[in-house]
Amino acid sequence: MQSKDYGALHGVRILDLSRILAGPSATQLLGDLGADVVKVEKPNEGDDTRKWGPPYVVGHNGSDTDESAYYLSANRNKRSIAIDIATGEGRELLLRLLENADVLVENYKVGGLKKYGLDYQTLQKQFPRLVYCSVTGFGQTGPYATRAGYDFLIQGMGGIMSLTGEANGTPMKVGVGIADVMTGMYAAVGILAALRHRDATGQGQHIDISLLDSQIAWLVNAGTNYLTSGNLPRRLANGHPNIVPYQVFDASDAPMILAVGNDSQFRKFCEVAGEARLADDPRFITNVARIENRDEICGLVQSILGTRSREEWLRLLQAVNVPCGPVNNLKDVFDDPHVRARGAHLKMPCDWAQGGELNLLSNPLRLSGSPVSYRRPPPRLNEHEDEILTDWNARTP
């Protein structure tokens, strides 16, 4: 069994030329699993997100640093080196690093690296074992391939905004860059599969992953509902297209979620609420019937839940295993005893931050034999040039 001092990907070297969120999310995940990730950044500028604040990390002198919380979210377990790939010297240095790399990740526009001789078609001839992952807005092919892609645009074009928001309100995006994050997840899975293939065959390959493709893939049941029926789904606010009642309701003092997943749970809810008759009403007796009479049953449930406090309802319903829960703000989330027990809040040592630590989100993976590790805080720009050149045998001969 591999030592827990390392990780499942110990020994895998990743050259990360990506910026913003999708690519960095993928490489942070791989770094958490033990990979050696070298973040290649533009001299004097670095990753755009370093400046995407406030908030910024407070330094030892009590003043803001130039490292934003946004940047921190996707750049743990990496080392930084500044290289200007537009210069011959920079390209030569990158090629020396590639001699020891297993994976290259980039999110330049389609064809953007070809003029530097750093595209996959060129590099595969010199580095046939290299796994090369290209993250773009629209993919390497198709009529939109040359367009720049942004999470907000992709959420709109990929359909999720048509499903999100109040029934008669404006289409809404998800509150975080979910198209970027999910693309990073798919990219990480693709890289792991390509490494497995490389180890079996000796051949690397090109991974073409796009925000739009990923966004459409994670439409999941909403997408297949449409493809199966041909019917456009309507926005249901917090409602569910296939299960009722399954949404946010207002208790007497605070909003809560009631997530009735089957007829048995609906009956239990009705009994706890003192309204057992509703479970036998032909309009509500099955989930199909409740969907057909969505507005009526949801109105009745709202009237019932409005009679007691959220805490009281959660206690009563959880006691009979009816799925329900609060609508937490972020303070509630990180104060929750279960969340605390699971260690979702990571306090990571950092010698350039005030108090000597950074507040980050933990990796959710729990691996018994090769657990994730938190070895390095997000790096300062070009912080590790000397050690990278030494470790990767990339110094000028």
GROMACS .gro file of C-alpha atoms in nm:
model
  397
    1MET     CA    1   0.000   0.000   0.000
    2GLN     CA    2   0.129   0.345  -0.087
    3SER     CA    3   0.254   0.558   0.200
    4LYS     CA    4   0.003   0.804   0.338
    5ASP     CA    5   0.282   1.061   0.332
    6TYR     CA    6   0.222   1.094  -0.038
    7GLY     CA    7  -0.087   1.042  -0.245
    8ALA     CA    8  -0.227   0.830  -0.523
    9LEU     CA    9  -0.062   1.059  -0.782
   10HIS     CA   10   0.277   1.090  -0.615
   11GLY     CA   11   0.537   1.103  -0.892
   12VAL     CA   12   0.303   1.253  -1.154
   13ARG     CA   13   0.432   1.588  -1.280
   14ILE     CA   14   0.188   1.842  -1.420
   15LEU     CA   15   0.280   2.159  -1.605
   16ASP     CA   16  -0.014   2.394  -1.555
   17LEU     CA   17  -0.043   2.675  -1.809
   18SER     CA   18  -0.408   2.742  -1.723
   19ARG     CA   19  -0.562   3.049  -1.561
   20ILE     CA   20  -0.886   3.161  -1.393
   21LEU     CA   21  -1.094   2.868  -1.260
   22ALA     CA   22  -1.165   2.563  -1.480
   23GLY     CA   23  -0.806   2.453  -1.546
   24PRO     CA   24  -0.675   2.555  -1.201
   25SER     CA   25  -0.961   2.364  -1.034
   26ALA     CA   26  -0.856   2.049  -1.221
   27THR     CA   27  -0.488   2.084  -1.133
   28GLN     CA   28  -0.561   2.170  -0.767
   29LEU     CA   29  -0.762   1.848  -0.738
   30LEU     CA   30  -0.477   1.650  -0.892
   31GLY     CA   31  -0.231   1.827  -0.663
   32ASP     CA   32  -0.440   1.734  -0.359
   33LEU     CA   33  -0.409   1.373  -0.474
   34GLY     CA   34  -0.031   1.396  -0.470
   35ALA     CA   35   0.073   1.526  -0.811
   36ASP     CA   36   0.359   1.775  -0.840
   37VAL     CA   37   0.190   2.075  -1.007
   38VAL     CA   38   0.402   2.358  -1.148
   39LYS     CA   39   0.197   2.668  -1.225
   40VAL     CA   40   0.345   2.859  -1.519
   41GLU     CA   41   0.251   3.227  -1.508
   42LYS     CA   42   0.314   3.542  -1.707
   43PRO     CA   43   0.595   3.748  -1.553
   44ASN     CA   44   0.488   4.049  -1.344
   45GLU     CA   45   0.119   3.963  -1.388
   46GLY     CA   46   0.044   3.602  -1.304
   47ASP     CA   47  -0.298   3.442  -1.295
   48ASP     CA   48  -0.570   3.700  -1.356
   49THR     CA   49  -0.756   3.591  -1.043
   50ARG     CA   50  -0.476   3.706  -0.813
   51LYS     CA   51  -0.631   4.053  -0.854
   52TRP     CA   52  -0.997   3.944  -0.838
   53GLY     CA   53  -1.078   4.097  -0.501
   54PRO     CA   54  -1.161   4.210  -0.246
   55PRO     CA   55  -1.130   4.022  -0.024
   56TYR     CA   56  -0.753   3.981  -0.029
   57VAL     CA   57  -0.531   3.789   0.211
   58VAL     CA   58  -0.400   4.011   0.490
   59GLY     CA   59  -0.022   4.001   0.525
   60HIS     CA   60   0.197   4.018   0.835
   61ASN     CA   61   0.197   4.399   0.832
   62GLY     CA   62  -0.183   4.411   0.858
   63SER     CA   63  -0.230   4.533   0.500
   64ASP     CA   64  -0.387   4.350   0.210
   65THR     CA   65  -0.155   4.142  -0.004
   66ASP     CA   66  -0.210   4.114  -0.379
   67GLU     CA   67  -0.351   3.761  -0.342
   68SER     CA   68  -0.731   3.742  -0.360
   69ALA     CA   69  -0.956   3.488  -0.193
   70TYR     CA   70  -1.074   3.392  -0.542
   71TYR     CA   71  -0.717   3.298  -0.638
   72LEU     CA   72  -0.677   3.095  -0.319
   73SER     CA   73  -0.980   2.882  -0.406
   74ALA     CA   74  -0.812   2.691  -0.690
   75ASN     CA   75  -0.435   2.704  -0.646
   76ARG     CA   76  -0.338   2.499  -0.343
   77ASN     CA   77  -0.062   2.235  -0.376
   78LYS     CA   78   0.115   2.413  -0.661
   79ARG     CA   79   0.449   2.582  -0.714
   80SER     CA   80   0.479   2.896  -0.927
   81ILE     CA   81   0.732   2.989  -1.191
   82ALA     CA   82   0.711   3.294  -1.418
   83ILE     CA   83   0.791   3.222  -1.783
   84ASP     CA   84   0.731   3.445  -2.086
   85ILE     CA   85   0.646   3.193  -2.355
   86ALA     CA   86   0.645   3.471  -2.615
   87THR     CA   87   1.026   3.477  -2.598
   88GLY     CA   88   1.263   3.217  -2.735
   89GLU     CA   89   1.426   3.183  -2.395
   90GLY     CA   90   1.089   3.121  -2.231
   91ARG     CA   91   0.991   2.858  -2.486
   92GLU     CA   92   1.322   2.678  -2.444
   93LEU     CA   93   1.274   2.673  -2.068
   94LEU     CA   94   0.923   2.534  -2.108
   95LEU     CA   95   1.053   2.259  -2.335
   96ARG     CA   96   1.313   2.165  -2.073
   97LEU     CA   97   1.038   2.139  -1.815
   98LEU     CA   98   0.831   1.926  -2.052
   99GLU     CA   99   1.111   1.670  -2.068
  100ASN     CA  100   1.007   1.575  -1.714
  101ALA     CA  101   0.631   1.637  -1.739
  102ASP     CA  102   0.356   1.378  -1.756
  103VAL     CA  103   0.073   1.624  -1.818
  104LEU     CA  104   0.032   1.971  -1.967
  105VAL     CA  105  -0.287   2.166  -1.897
  106GLU     CA  106  -0.369   2.484  -2.089
  107ASN     CA  107  -0.669   2.707  -2.150
  108TYR     CA  108  -0.551   2.931  -2.433
  109LYS     CA  109  -0.785   3.010  -2.720
  110VAL     CA  110  -0.795   2.742  -2.988
  111GLY     CA  111  -0.469   2.767  -3.181
  112GLY     CA  112  -0.323   3.017  -2.936
  113LEU     CA  113  -0.017   2.807  -2.854
  114LYS     CA  114   0.054   2.695  -3.209
  115LYS     CA  115   0.250   3.009  -3.295
  116TYR     CA  116   0.488   2.925  -3.011
  117GLY     CA  117   0.526   2.562  -3.115
  118LEU     CA  118   0.354   2.455  -2.795
  119ASP     CA  119   0.041   2.303  -2.946
  120TYR     CA  120  -0.033   1.932  -2.907
  121GLN     CA  121   0.040   1.839  -3.269
  122THR     CA  122   0.391   1.984  -3.239
  123LEU     CA  123   0.473   1.863  -2.889
  124GLN     CA  124   0.350   1.506  -2.934
  125LYS     CA  125   0.631   1.443  -3.182
  126GLN     CA  126   0.892   1.528  -2.920
  127PHE     CA  127   0.697   1.403  -2.618
  128PRO     CA  128   0.484   1.106  -2.731
  129ARG     CA  129   0.400   1.008  -2.369
  130LEU     CA  130   0.264   1.354  -2.282
  131VAL     CA  131  -0.099   1.389  -2.177
  132TYR     CA  132  -0.206   1.728  -2.312
  133CYS     CA  133  -0.533   1.875  -2.181
  134SER     CA  134  -0.688   2.176  -2.356
  135VAL     CA  135  -0.965   2.358  -2.170
  136THR     CA  136  -1.166   2.600  -2.384
  137GLY     CA  137  -1.506   2.762  -2.394
  138PHE     CA  138  -1.638   2.575  -2.696
  139GLY     CA  139  -1.393   2.298  -2.785
  140GLN     CA  140  -1.136   2.248  -3.058
  141THR     CA  141  -1.393   2.197  -3.335
  142GLY     CA  142  -1.729   2.340  -3.441
  143PRO     CA  143  -1.842   2.686  -3.557
  144TYR     CA  144  -1.784   2.849  -3.216
  145ALA     CA  145  -1.438   2.703  -3.157
  146THR     CA  146  -1.251   3.033  -3.185
  147ARG     CA  147  -1.478   3.221  -2.945
  148ALA     CA  148  -1.365   3.306  -2.595
  149GLY     CA  149  -1.571   3.130  -2.329
  150TYR     CA  150  -1.682   3.267  -1.993
  151ASP     CA  151  -1.875   3.087  -1.723
  152PHE     CA  152  -2.169   3.331  -1.728
  153LEU     CA  153  -2.208   3.306  -2.105
  154ILE     CA  154  -2.186   2.929  -2.092
  155GLN     CA  155  -2.451   2.904  -1.820
  156GLY     CA  156  -2.680   3.100  -2.051
  157MET     CA  157  -2.593   2.914  -2.372
  158GLY     CA  158  -2.588   2.574  -2.205
  159GLY     CA  159  -2.945   2.594  -2.076
  160ILE     CA  160  -2.903   2.597  -1.698
  161MET     CA  161  -3.025   2.957  -1.668
  162SER     CA  162  -3.349   2.865  -1.844
  163LEU     CA  163  -3.414   2.626  -1.553
  164THR     CA  164  -3.301   2.853  -1.270
  165GLY     CA  165  -3.500   3.136  -1.113
  166GLU     CA  166  -3.857   3.221  -1.023
  167ALA     CA  167  -4.125   3.083  -1.251
  168ASN     CA  168  -4.215   3.423  -1.392
  169GLY     CA  169  -3.887   3.599  -1.320
  170THR     CA  170  -3.559   3.657  -1.498
  171PRO     CA  171  -3.343   3.355  -1.582
  172MET     CA  172  -3.071   3.328  -1.320
  173LYS     CA  173  -2.718   3.193  -1.317
  174VAL     CA  174  -2.590   2.972  -1.038
  175GLY     CA  175  -2.422   3.178  -0.765
  176VAL     CA  176  -2.074   3.033  -0.827
  177GLY     CA  177  -1.884   2.960  -1.149
  178ILE     CA  178  -2.032   2.612  -1.171
  179ALA     CA  179  -1.963   2.566  -1.545
  180ASP     CA  180  -1.594   2.632  -1.478
  181VAL     CA  181  -1.585   2.408  -1.173
  182MET     CA  182  -1.758   2.115  -1.342
  183THR     CA  183  -1.534   2.148  -1.646
  184GLY     CA  184  -1.239   2.123  -1.409
  185MET     CA  185  -1.387   1.807  -1.259
  186TYR     CA  186  -1.437   1.647  -1.600
  187ALA     CA  187  -1.086   1.754  -1.703
  188ALA     CA  188  -0.935   1.589  -1.396
  189VAL     CA  189  -1.120   1.264  -1.469
  190GLY     CA  190  -1.005   1.277  -1.832
  191ILE     CA  191  -0.644   1.332  -1.727
  192LEU     CA  192  -0.655   1.034  -1.490
  193ALA     CA  193  -0.800   0.815  -1.766
  194ALA     CA  194  -0.535   0.933  -2.013
  195LEU     CA  195  -0.257   0.862  -1.764
  196ARG     CA  196  -0.395   0.510  -1.715
  197HIS     CA  197  -0.396   0.463  -2.093
  198ARG     CA  198  -0.043   0.606  -2.122
  199ASP     CA  199   0.089   0.370  -1.856
  200ALA     CA  200  -0.069   0.075  -2.037
  201THR     CA  201   0.034   0.168  -2.394
  202GLY     CA  202   0.318   0.418  -2.365
  203GLN     CA  203   0.117   0.674  -2.562
  204GLY     CA  204  -0.008   1.010  -2.447
  205GLN     CA  205  -0.307   1.183  -2.600
  206HIS     CA  206  -0.494   1.511  -2.642
  207ILE     CA  207  -0.792   1.587  -2.417
  208ASP     CA  208  -1.037   1.836  -2.567
  209ILE     CA  209  -1.267   1.957  -2.287
  210SER     CA  210  -1.497   2.257  -2.319
  211LEU     CA  211  -1.717   2.457  -2.086
  212LEU     CA  212  -2.020   2.427  -2.314
  213ASP     CA  213  -1.989   2.050  -2.357
  214SER     CA  214  -1.950   2.008  -1.981
  215GLN     CA  215  -2.241   2.240  -1.903
  216ILE     CA  216  -2.472   2.046  -2.132
  217ALA     CA  217  -2.357   1.712  -1.989
  218TRP     CA  218  -2.450   1.814  -1.635
  219LEU     CA  219  -2.802   1.912  -1.732
  220VAL     CA  220  -2.852   1.543  -1.637
  221ASN     CA  221  -3.220   1.468  -1.569
  222ALA     CA  222  -3.341   1.806  -1.704
  223GLY     CA  223  -3.163   1.741  -2.032
  224THR     CA  224  -3.287   1.386  -2.066
  225ASN     CA  225  -3.639   1.492  -1.965
  226TYR     CA  226  -3.641   1.725  -2.265
  227LEU     CA  227  -3.481   1.475  -2.503
  228THR     CA  228  -3.731   1.208  -2.396
  229SER     CA  229  -4.047   1.418  -2.406
  230GLY     CA  230  -3.967   1.705  -2.642
  231ASN     CA  231  -4.125   1.939  -2.388
  232LEU     CA  232  -3.937   2.248  -2.275
  233PRO     CA  233  -3.914   2.255  -1.895
  234ARG     CA  234  -4.039   2.563  -1.717
  235ARG     CA  235  -3.861   2.735  -1.434
  236LEU     CA  236  -3.991   2.611  -1.101
  237ALA     CA  237  -3.790   2.834  -0.867
  238ASN     CA  238  -3.690   2.587  -0.594
  239GLY     CA  239  -3.932   2.320  -0.710
  240HIS     CA  240  -3.842   1.986  -0.870
  241PRO     CA  241  -3.974   1.888  -1.214
  242ASN     CA  242  -4.032   1.523  -1.120
  243ILE     CA  243  -4.104   1.519  -0.744
  244VAL     CA  244  -4.366   1.710  -0.538
  245PRO     CA  245  -4.353   1.852  -0.273
  246TYR     CA  246  -3.980   1.909  -0.305
  247GLN     CA  247  -3.889   2.273  -0.257
  248VAL     CA  248  -3.837   2.560  -0.014
  249PHE     CA  249  -4.127   2.650   0.214
  250ASP     CA  250  -4.156   2.913   0.486
  251ALA     CA  251  -4.194   2.793   0.842
  252SER     CA  252  -4.328   3.053   1.086
  253ASP     CA  253  -3.981   3.200   1.143
  254ALA     CA  254  -3.746   3.091   0.862
  255PRO     CA  255  -3.731   2.914   0.526
  256MET     CA  256  -3.682   2.538   0.518
  257ILE     CA  257  -3.656   2.261   0.263
  258LEU     CA  258  -3.908   1.980   0.245
  259ALA     CA  259  -3.780   1.709   0.010
  260VAL     CA  260  -4.049   1.441  -0.010
  261GLY     CA  261  -3.905   1.174  -0.237
  262ASN     CA  262  -4.183   0.914  -0.247
  263ASP     CA  263  -4.542   0.842  -0.149
  264SER     CA  264  -4.446   0.683   0.181
  265GLN     CA  265  -4.260   0.995   0.289
  266PHE     CA  266  -4.556   1.209   0.185
  267ARG     CA  267  -4.785   1.001   0.403
  268LYS     CA  268  -4.548   1.038   0.700
  269PHE     CA  269  -4.538   1.413   0.648
  270CYS     CA  270  -4.916   1.432   0.644
  271GLU     CA  271  -4.943   1.224   0.961
  272VAL     CA  272  -4.690   1.436   1.149
  273ALA     CA  273  -4.869   1.748   1.031
  274GLY     CA  274  -5.205   1.616   1.154
  275GLU     CA  275  -5.340   1.610   0.798
  276ALA     CA  276  -5.348   1.235   0.723
  277ARG     CA  277  -5.650   1.289   0.499
  278LEU     CA  278  -5.427   1.455   0.236
  279ALA     CA  279  -5.233   1.131   0.184
  280ASP     CA  280  -5.556   0.959   0.076
  281ASP     CA  281  -5.687   1.243  -0.139
  282PRO     CA  282  -5.697   1.122  -0.504
  283ARG     CA  283  -5.539   1.450  -0.610
  284PHE     CA  284  -5.230   1.385  -0.396
  285ILE     CA  285  -5.214   1.012  -0.328
  286THR     CA  286  -4.931   0.948  -0.577
  287ASN     CA  287  -4.638   1.153  -0.692
  288VAL     CA  288  -4.781   1.167  -1.044
  289ALA     CA  289  -5.104   1.309  -0.902
  290ARG     CA  290  -4.913   1.561  -0.694
  291ILE     CA  291  -4.720   1.679  -1.000
  292GLU     CA  292  -5.050   1.730  -1.184
  293ASN     CA  293  -5.181   1.928  -0.887
  294ARG     CA  294  -4.851   2.093  -0.793
  295ASP     CA  295  -4.982   2.441  -0.713
  296GLU     CA  296  -5.267   2.313  -0.497
  297ILE     CA  297  -5.064   2.071  -0.285
  298CYS     CA  298  -4.774   2.313  -0.246
  299GLY     CA  299  -5.014   2.581  -0.130
  300LEU     CA  300  -5.158   2.343   0.131
  301VAL     CA  301  -4.812   2.238   0.248
  302GLN     CA  302  -4.712   2.601   0.281
  303SER     CA  303  -5.015   2.673   0.498
  304ILE     CA  304  -4.928   2.378   0.721
  305LEU     CA  305  -4.557   2.460   0.759
  306GLY     CA  306  -4.633   2.822   0.836
  307THR     CA  307  -4.794   2.724   1.165
  308ARG     CA  308  -4.473   2.620   1.346
  309SER     CA  309  -4.110   2.720   1.371
  310ARG     CA  310  -3.846   2.569   1.146
  311GLU     CA  311  -3.666   2.406   1.438
  312GLU     CA  312  -3.985   2.235   1.550
  313TRP     CA  313  -4.065   2.105   1.201
  314LEU     CA  314  -3.713   1.975   1.147
  315ARG     CA  315  -3.722   1.791   1.477
  316LEU     CA  316  -4.061   1.633   1.408
  317LEU     CA  317  -3.994   1.537   1.046
  318GLN     CA  318  -3.641   1.410   1.095
  319ALA     CA  319  -3.772   1.183   1.371
  320VAL     CA  320  -3.981   0.995   1.111
  321ASN     CA  321  -3.718   1.014   0.834
  322VAL     CA  322  -3.891   1.269   0.614
  323PRO     CA  323  -3.608   1.453   0.431
  324CYS     CA  324  -3.595   1.816   0.537
  325GLY     CA  325  -3.340   2.077   0.631
  326PRO     CA  326  -3.260   2.444   0.678
  327VAL     CA  327  -3.158   2.698   0.416
  328ASN     CA  328  -2.819   2.797   0.556
  329ASN     CA  329  -2.613   3.105   0.493
  330LEU     CA  330  -2.238   3.049   0.484
  331LYS     CA  331  -2.196   3.126   0.853
  332ASP     CA  332  -2.455   2.860   0.928
  333VAL     CA  333  -2.271   2.618   0.701
  334PHE     CA  334  -1.933   2.649   0.868
  335ASP     CA  335  -2.084   2.659   1.218
  336ASP     CA  336  -2.277   2.337   1.158
  337PRO     CA  337  -2.150   2.061   1.390
  338HIS     CA  338  -2.154   1.798   1.116
  339VAL     CA  339  -1.963   2.023   0.876
  340ARG     CA  340  -1.711   2.093   1.150
  341ALA     CA  341  -1.677   1.721   1.225
  342ARG     CA  342  -1.611   1.650   0.857
  343GLY     CA  343  -1.338   1.915   0.841
  344ALA     CA  344  -1.472   2.118   0.550
  345HIS     CA  345  -1.290   2.430   0.675
  346LEU     CA  346  -0.917   2.393   0.617
  347LYS     CA  347  -0.672   2.611   0.808
  348MET     CA  348  -0.352   2.579   0.610
  349PRO     CA  349  -0.012   2.702   0.734
  350CYS     CA  350   0.120   2.991   0.526
  351ASP     CA  351   0.426   3.197   0.613
  352TRP     CA  352   0.320   3.507   0.418
  353ALA     CA  353  -0.030   3.548   0.566
  354GLN     CA  354  -0.119   3.727   0.887
  355GLY     CA  355  -0.149   3.475   1.167
  356GLY     CA  356   0.052   3.223   0.969
  357GLU     CA  357  -0.243   3.045   0.808
  358LEU     CA  358  -0.500   3.063   0.530
  359ASN     CA  359  -0.869   2.972   0.552
  360LEU     CA  360  -0.954   2.739   0.265
  361LEU     CA  361  -1.211   2.479   0.163
  362SER     CA  362  -1.106   2.119   0.216
  363ASN     CA  363  -1.105   1.856  -0.055
  364PRO     CA  364  -1.417   1.637  -0.009
  365LEU     CA  365  -1.247   1.311  -0.111
  366ARG     CA  366  -1.190   1.063   0.171
  367LEU     CA  367  -0.951   0.789   0.053
  368SER     CA  368  -0.857   0.529   0.313
  369GLY     CA  369  -0.530   0.416   0.154
  370SER     CA  370  -0.402   0.725  -0.026
  371PRO     CA  371  -0.567   1.027   0.133
  372VAL     CA  372  -0.546   1.378  -0.006
  373SER     CA  373  -0.273   1.595   0.141
  374TYR     CA  374  -0.227   1.967   0.192
  375ARG     CA  375   0.141   2.025   0.130
  376ARG     CA  376   0.163   2.377  -0.007
  377PRO     CA  377  -0.048   2.693   0.025
  378PRO     CA  378  -0.133   2.875  -0.298
  379PRO     CA  379   0.199   3.017  -0.422
  380ARG     CA  380   0.311   3.375  -0.466
  381LEU     CA  381   0.404   3.465  -0.824
  382ASN     CA  382   0.736   3.300  -0.921
  383GLU     CA  383   0.788   3.189  -0.563
  384HIS     CA  384   0.946   2.857  -0.655
  385GLU     CA  385   1.158   2.928  -0.962
  386ASP     CA  386   1.487   2.800  -0.820
  387GLU     CA  387   1.353   2.479  -0.668
  388ILE     CA  388   1.143   2.394  -0.975
  389LEU     CA  389   1.442   2.432  -1.208
  390THR     CA  390   1.642   2.207  -0.976
  391ASP     CA  391   1.374   1.945  -0.909
  392TRP     CA  392   1.273   1.920  -1.274
  393ASN     CA  393   1.633   1.923  -1.404
  394ALA     CA  394   1.552   2.225  -1.617
  395ARG     CA  395   1.845   2.456  -1.554
  396THR     CA  396   2.034   2.584  -1.855
  397PRO     CA  397   2.300   2.327  -1.944
   0.00000   0.00000   0.00000
